[in-house]
mmCIF file with all atom_site columns, C-alpha atoms in Angstrom:
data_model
loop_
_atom_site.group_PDB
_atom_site.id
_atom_site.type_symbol
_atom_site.label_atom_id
_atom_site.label_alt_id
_atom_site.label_comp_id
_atom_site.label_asym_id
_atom_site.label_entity_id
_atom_site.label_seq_id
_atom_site.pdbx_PDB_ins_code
_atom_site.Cartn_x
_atom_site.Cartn_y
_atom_site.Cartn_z
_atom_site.occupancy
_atom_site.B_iso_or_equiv
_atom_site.pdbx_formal_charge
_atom_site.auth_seq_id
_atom_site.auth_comp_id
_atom_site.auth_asym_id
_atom_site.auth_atom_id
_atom_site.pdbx_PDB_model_num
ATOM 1   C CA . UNK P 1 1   ? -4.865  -43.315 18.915 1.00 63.00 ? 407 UNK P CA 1
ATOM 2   C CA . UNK P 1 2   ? -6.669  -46.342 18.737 1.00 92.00 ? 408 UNK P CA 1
ATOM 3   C CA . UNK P 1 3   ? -4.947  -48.436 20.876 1.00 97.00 ? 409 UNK P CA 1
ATOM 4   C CA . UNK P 1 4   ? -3.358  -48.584 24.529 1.00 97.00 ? 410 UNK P CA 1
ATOM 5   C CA . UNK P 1 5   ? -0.213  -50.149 26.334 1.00 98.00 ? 411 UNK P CA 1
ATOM 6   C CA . UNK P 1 6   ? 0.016   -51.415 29.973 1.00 97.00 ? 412 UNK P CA 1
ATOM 7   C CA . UNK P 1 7   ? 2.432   -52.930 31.934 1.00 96.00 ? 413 UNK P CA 1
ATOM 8   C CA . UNK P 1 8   ? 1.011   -56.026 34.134 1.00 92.00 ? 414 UNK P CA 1
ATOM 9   C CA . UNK P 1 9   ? 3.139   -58.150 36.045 1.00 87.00 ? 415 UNK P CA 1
ATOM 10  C CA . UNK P 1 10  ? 6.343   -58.453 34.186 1.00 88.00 ? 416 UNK P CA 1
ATOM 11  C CA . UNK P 1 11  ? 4.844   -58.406 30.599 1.00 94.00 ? 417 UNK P CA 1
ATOM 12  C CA . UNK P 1 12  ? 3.171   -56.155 28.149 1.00 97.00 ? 418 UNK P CA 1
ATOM 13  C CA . UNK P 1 13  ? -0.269  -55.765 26.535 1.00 97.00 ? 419 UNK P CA 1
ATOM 14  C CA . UNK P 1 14  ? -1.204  -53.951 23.278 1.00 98.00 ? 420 UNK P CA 1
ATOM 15  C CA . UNK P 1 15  ? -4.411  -53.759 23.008 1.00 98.00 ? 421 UNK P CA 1
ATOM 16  C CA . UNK P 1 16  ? -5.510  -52.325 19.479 1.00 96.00 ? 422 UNK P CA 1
ATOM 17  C CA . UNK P 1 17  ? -9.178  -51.534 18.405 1.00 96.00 ? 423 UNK P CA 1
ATOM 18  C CA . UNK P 1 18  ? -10.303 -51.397 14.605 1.00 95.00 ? 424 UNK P CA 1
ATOM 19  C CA . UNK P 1 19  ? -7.659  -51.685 12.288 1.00 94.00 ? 425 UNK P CA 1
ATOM 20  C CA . UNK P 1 20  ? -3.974  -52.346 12.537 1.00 94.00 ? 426 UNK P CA 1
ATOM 21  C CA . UNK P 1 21  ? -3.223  -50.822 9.172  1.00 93.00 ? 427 UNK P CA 1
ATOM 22  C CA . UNK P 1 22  ? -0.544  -48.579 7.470  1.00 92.00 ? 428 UNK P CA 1
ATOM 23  C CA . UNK P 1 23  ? -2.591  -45.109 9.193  1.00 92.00 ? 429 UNK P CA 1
ATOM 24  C CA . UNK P 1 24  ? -1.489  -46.943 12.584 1.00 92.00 ? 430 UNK P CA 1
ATOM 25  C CA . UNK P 1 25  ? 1.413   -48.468 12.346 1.00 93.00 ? 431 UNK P CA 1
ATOM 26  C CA . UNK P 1 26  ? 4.054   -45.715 13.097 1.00 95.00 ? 432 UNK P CA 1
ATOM 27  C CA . UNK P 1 27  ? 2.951   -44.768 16.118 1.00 96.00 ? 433 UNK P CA 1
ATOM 28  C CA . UNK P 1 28  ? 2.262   -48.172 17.350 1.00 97.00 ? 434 UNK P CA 1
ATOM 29  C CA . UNK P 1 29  ? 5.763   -48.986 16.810 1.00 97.00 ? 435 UNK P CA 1
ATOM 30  C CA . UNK P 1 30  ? 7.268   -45.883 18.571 1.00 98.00 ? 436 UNK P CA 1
ATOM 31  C CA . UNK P 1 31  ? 4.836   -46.437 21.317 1.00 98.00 ? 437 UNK P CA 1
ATOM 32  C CA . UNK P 1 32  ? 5.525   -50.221 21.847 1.00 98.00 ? 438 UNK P CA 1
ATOM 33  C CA . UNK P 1 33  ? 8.879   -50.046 21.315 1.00 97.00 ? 439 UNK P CA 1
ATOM 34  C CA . UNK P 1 34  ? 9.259   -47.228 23.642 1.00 97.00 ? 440 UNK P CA 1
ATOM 35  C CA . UNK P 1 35  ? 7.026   -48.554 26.340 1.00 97.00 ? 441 UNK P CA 1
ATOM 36  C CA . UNK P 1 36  ? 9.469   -52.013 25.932 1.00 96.00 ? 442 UNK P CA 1
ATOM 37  C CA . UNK P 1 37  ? 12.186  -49.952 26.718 1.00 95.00 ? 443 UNK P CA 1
ATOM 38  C CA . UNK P 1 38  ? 10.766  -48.129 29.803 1.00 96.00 ? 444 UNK P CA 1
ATOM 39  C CA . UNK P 1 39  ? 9.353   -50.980 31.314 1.00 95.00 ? 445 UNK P CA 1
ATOM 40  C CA . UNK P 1 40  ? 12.295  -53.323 30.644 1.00 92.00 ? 446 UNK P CA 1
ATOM 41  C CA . UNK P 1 41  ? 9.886   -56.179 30.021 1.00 93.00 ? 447 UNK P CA 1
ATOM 42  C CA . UNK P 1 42  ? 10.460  -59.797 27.861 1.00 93.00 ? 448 UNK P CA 1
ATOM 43  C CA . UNK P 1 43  ? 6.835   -60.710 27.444 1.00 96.00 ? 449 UNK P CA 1
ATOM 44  C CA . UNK P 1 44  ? 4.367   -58.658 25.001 1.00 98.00 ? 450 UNK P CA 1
ATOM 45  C CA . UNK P 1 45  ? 0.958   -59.476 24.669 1.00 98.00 ? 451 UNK P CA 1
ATOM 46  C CA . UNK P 1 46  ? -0.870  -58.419 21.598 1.00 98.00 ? 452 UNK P CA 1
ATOM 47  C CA . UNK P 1 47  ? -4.362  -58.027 22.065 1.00 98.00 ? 453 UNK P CA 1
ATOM 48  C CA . UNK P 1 48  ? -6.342  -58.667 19.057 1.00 98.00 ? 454 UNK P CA 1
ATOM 49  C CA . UNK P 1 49  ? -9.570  -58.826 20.162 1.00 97.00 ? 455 UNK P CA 1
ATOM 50  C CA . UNK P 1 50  ? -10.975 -55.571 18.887 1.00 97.00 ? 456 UNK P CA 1
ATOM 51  C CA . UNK P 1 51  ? -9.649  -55.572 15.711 1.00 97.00 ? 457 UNK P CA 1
ATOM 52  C CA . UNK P 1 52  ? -11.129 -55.885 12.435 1.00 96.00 ? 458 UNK P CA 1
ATOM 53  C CA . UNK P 1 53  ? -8.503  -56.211 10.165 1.00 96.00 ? 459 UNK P CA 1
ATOM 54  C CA . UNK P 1 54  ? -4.901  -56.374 9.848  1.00 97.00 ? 460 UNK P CA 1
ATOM 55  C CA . UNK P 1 55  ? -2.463  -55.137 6.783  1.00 96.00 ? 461 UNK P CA 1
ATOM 56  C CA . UNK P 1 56  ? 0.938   -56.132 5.663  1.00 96.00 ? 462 UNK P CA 1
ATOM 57  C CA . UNK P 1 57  ? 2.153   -53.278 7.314  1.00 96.00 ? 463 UNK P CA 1
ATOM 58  C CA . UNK P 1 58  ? 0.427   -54.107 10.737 1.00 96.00 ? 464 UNK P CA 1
ATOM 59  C CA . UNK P 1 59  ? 1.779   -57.667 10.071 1.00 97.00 ? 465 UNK P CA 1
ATOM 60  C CA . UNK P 1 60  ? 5.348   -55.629 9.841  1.00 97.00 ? 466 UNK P CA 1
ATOM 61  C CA . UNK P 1 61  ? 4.769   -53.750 13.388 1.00 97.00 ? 467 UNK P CA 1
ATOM 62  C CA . UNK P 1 62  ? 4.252   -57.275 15.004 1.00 98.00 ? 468 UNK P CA 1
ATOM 63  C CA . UNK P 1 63  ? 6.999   -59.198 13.108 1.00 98.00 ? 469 UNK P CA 1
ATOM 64  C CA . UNK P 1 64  ? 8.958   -56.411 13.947 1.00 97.00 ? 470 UNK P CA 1
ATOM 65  C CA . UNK P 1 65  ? 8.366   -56.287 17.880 1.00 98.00 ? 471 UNK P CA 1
ATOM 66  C CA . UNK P 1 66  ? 8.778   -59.941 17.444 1.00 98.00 ? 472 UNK P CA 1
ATOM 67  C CA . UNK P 1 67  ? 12.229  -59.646 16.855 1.00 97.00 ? 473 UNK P CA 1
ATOM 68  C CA . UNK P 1 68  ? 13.032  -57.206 19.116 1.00 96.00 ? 474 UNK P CA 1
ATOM 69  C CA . UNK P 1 69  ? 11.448  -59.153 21.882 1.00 97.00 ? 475 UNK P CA 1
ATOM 70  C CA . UNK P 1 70  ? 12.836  -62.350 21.033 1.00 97.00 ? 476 UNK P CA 1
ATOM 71  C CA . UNK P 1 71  ? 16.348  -60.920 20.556 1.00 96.00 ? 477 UNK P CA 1
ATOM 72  C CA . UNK P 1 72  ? 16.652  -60.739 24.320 1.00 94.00 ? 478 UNK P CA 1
ATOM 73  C CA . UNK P 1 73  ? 15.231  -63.954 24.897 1.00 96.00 ? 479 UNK P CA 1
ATOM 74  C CA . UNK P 1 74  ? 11.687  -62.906 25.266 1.00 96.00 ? 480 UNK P CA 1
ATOM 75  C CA . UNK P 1 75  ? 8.436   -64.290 23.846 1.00 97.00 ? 481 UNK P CA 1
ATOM 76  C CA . UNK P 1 76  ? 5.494   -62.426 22.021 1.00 98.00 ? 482 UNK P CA 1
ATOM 77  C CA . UNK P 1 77  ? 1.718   -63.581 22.591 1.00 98.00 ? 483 UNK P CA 1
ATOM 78  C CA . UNK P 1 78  ? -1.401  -62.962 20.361 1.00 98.00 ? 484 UNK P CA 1
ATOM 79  C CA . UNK P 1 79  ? -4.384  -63.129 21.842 1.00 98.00 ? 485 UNK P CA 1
ATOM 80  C CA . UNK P 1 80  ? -8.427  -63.030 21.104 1.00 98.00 ? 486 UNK P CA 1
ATOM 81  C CA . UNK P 1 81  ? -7.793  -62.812 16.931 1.00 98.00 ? 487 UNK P CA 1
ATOM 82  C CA . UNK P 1 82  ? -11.342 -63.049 15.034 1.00 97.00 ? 488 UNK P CA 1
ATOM 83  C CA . UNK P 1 83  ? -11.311 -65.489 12.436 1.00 97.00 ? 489 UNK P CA 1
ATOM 84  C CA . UNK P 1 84  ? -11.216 -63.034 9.726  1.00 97.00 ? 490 UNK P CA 1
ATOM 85  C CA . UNK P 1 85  ? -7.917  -61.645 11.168 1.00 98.00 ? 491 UNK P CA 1
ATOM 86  C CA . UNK P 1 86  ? -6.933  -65.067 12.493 1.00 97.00 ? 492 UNK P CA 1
ATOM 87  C CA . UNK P 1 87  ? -6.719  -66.409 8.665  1.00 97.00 ? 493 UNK P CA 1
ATOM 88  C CA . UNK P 1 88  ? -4.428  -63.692 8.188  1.00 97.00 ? 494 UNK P CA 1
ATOM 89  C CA . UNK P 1 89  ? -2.354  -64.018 10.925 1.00 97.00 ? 495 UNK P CA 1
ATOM 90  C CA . UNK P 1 90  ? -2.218  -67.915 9.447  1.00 97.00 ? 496 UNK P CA 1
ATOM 91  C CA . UNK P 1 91  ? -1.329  -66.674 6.085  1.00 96.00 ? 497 UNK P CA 1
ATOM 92  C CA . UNK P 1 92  ? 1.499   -64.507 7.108  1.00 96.00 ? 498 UNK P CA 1
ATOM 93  C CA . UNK P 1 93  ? 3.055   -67.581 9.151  1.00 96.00 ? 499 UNK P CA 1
ATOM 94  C CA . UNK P 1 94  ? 3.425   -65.436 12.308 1.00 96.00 ? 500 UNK P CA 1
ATOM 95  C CA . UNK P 1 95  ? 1.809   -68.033 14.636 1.00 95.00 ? 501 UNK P CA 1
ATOM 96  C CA . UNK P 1 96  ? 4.523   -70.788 13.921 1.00 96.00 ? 502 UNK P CA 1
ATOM 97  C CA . UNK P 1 97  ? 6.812   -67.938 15.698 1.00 96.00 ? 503 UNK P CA 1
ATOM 98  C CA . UNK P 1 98  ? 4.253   -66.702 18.314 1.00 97.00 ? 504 UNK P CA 1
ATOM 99  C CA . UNK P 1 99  ? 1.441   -68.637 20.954 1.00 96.00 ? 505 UNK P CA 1
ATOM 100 C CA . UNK P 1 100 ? -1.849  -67.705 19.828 1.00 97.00 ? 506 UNK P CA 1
ATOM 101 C CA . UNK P 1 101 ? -4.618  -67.894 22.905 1.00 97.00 ? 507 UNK P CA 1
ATOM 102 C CA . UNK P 1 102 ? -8.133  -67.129 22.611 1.00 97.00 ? 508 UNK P CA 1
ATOM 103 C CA . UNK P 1 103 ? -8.366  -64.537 25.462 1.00 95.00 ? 509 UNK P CA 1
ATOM 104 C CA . UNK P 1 104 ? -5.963  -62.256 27.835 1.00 93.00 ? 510 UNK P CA 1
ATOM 105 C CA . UNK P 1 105 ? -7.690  -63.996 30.414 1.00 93.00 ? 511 UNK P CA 1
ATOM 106 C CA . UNK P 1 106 ? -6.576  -67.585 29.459 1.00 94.00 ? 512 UNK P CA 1
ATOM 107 C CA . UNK P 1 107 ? -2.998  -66.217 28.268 1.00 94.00 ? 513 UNK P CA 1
ATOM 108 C CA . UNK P 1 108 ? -2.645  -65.096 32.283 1.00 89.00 ? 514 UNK P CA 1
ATOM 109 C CA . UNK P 1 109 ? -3.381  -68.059 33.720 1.00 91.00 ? 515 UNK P CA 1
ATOM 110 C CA . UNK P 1 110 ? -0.971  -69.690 31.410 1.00 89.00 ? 516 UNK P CA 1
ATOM 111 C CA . UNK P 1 111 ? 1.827   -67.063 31.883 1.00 84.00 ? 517 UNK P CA 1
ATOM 112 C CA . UNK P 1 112 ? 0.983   -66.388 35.350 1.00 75.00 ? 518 UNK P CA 1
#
């Protein structure tokens, strides 16, 4: 597993390292989705800030917690994207629906 989920105050944070590719994506999506579930939380925080490089089907696992999250009036957060990943993220459009921050750190103090 190359990545880990925590509950801090009343939001979520992913926190992937490497790749966010097809290999990953299942079990990223069972895991967030399940941990969104058990923690009853409206915020998730995608940490990108270890990773390398991002498919279409890592794009999908986002987009599709996106949705989810926003469904029940929540917001999703991406956070600390290099620029190689950060020109995908462009691409793909998914920061006109999502806050992009440079770190967790600056995120938190926004968020609280």
């Amino acid at each position: 597993m190359n990545y880990t989920i925590k509950r801090e105050n009343n939001y979520l944070i992913v926190s992937v390292v490497g790749e966010v590719d097809i290999s990953l994506t299942d079990s990223l999506r069972q895991d967030v989705d399940r941990a969104l579930t058990d923690y009853a939380v409206n915020r998730l925080v995608f940490d990108l800030t270890k990773v390398d490089f991002v498919d279409s089907a890592g794009l999908g696992v986002i987009l599709g917690r996106y949705k989810k999250v926003a469904a029940g009036g929540g917001k999703v957060y991406l956070v600390g994207a290099k620029p190689q990943v950060k020109k995908v993220l462009d691409l793909s459009g998914l920061p006109r629906l999502m806050e992009m921050y440079p770190s967790v750190n600056i995120l938190k103090d926004k968020i609280g």
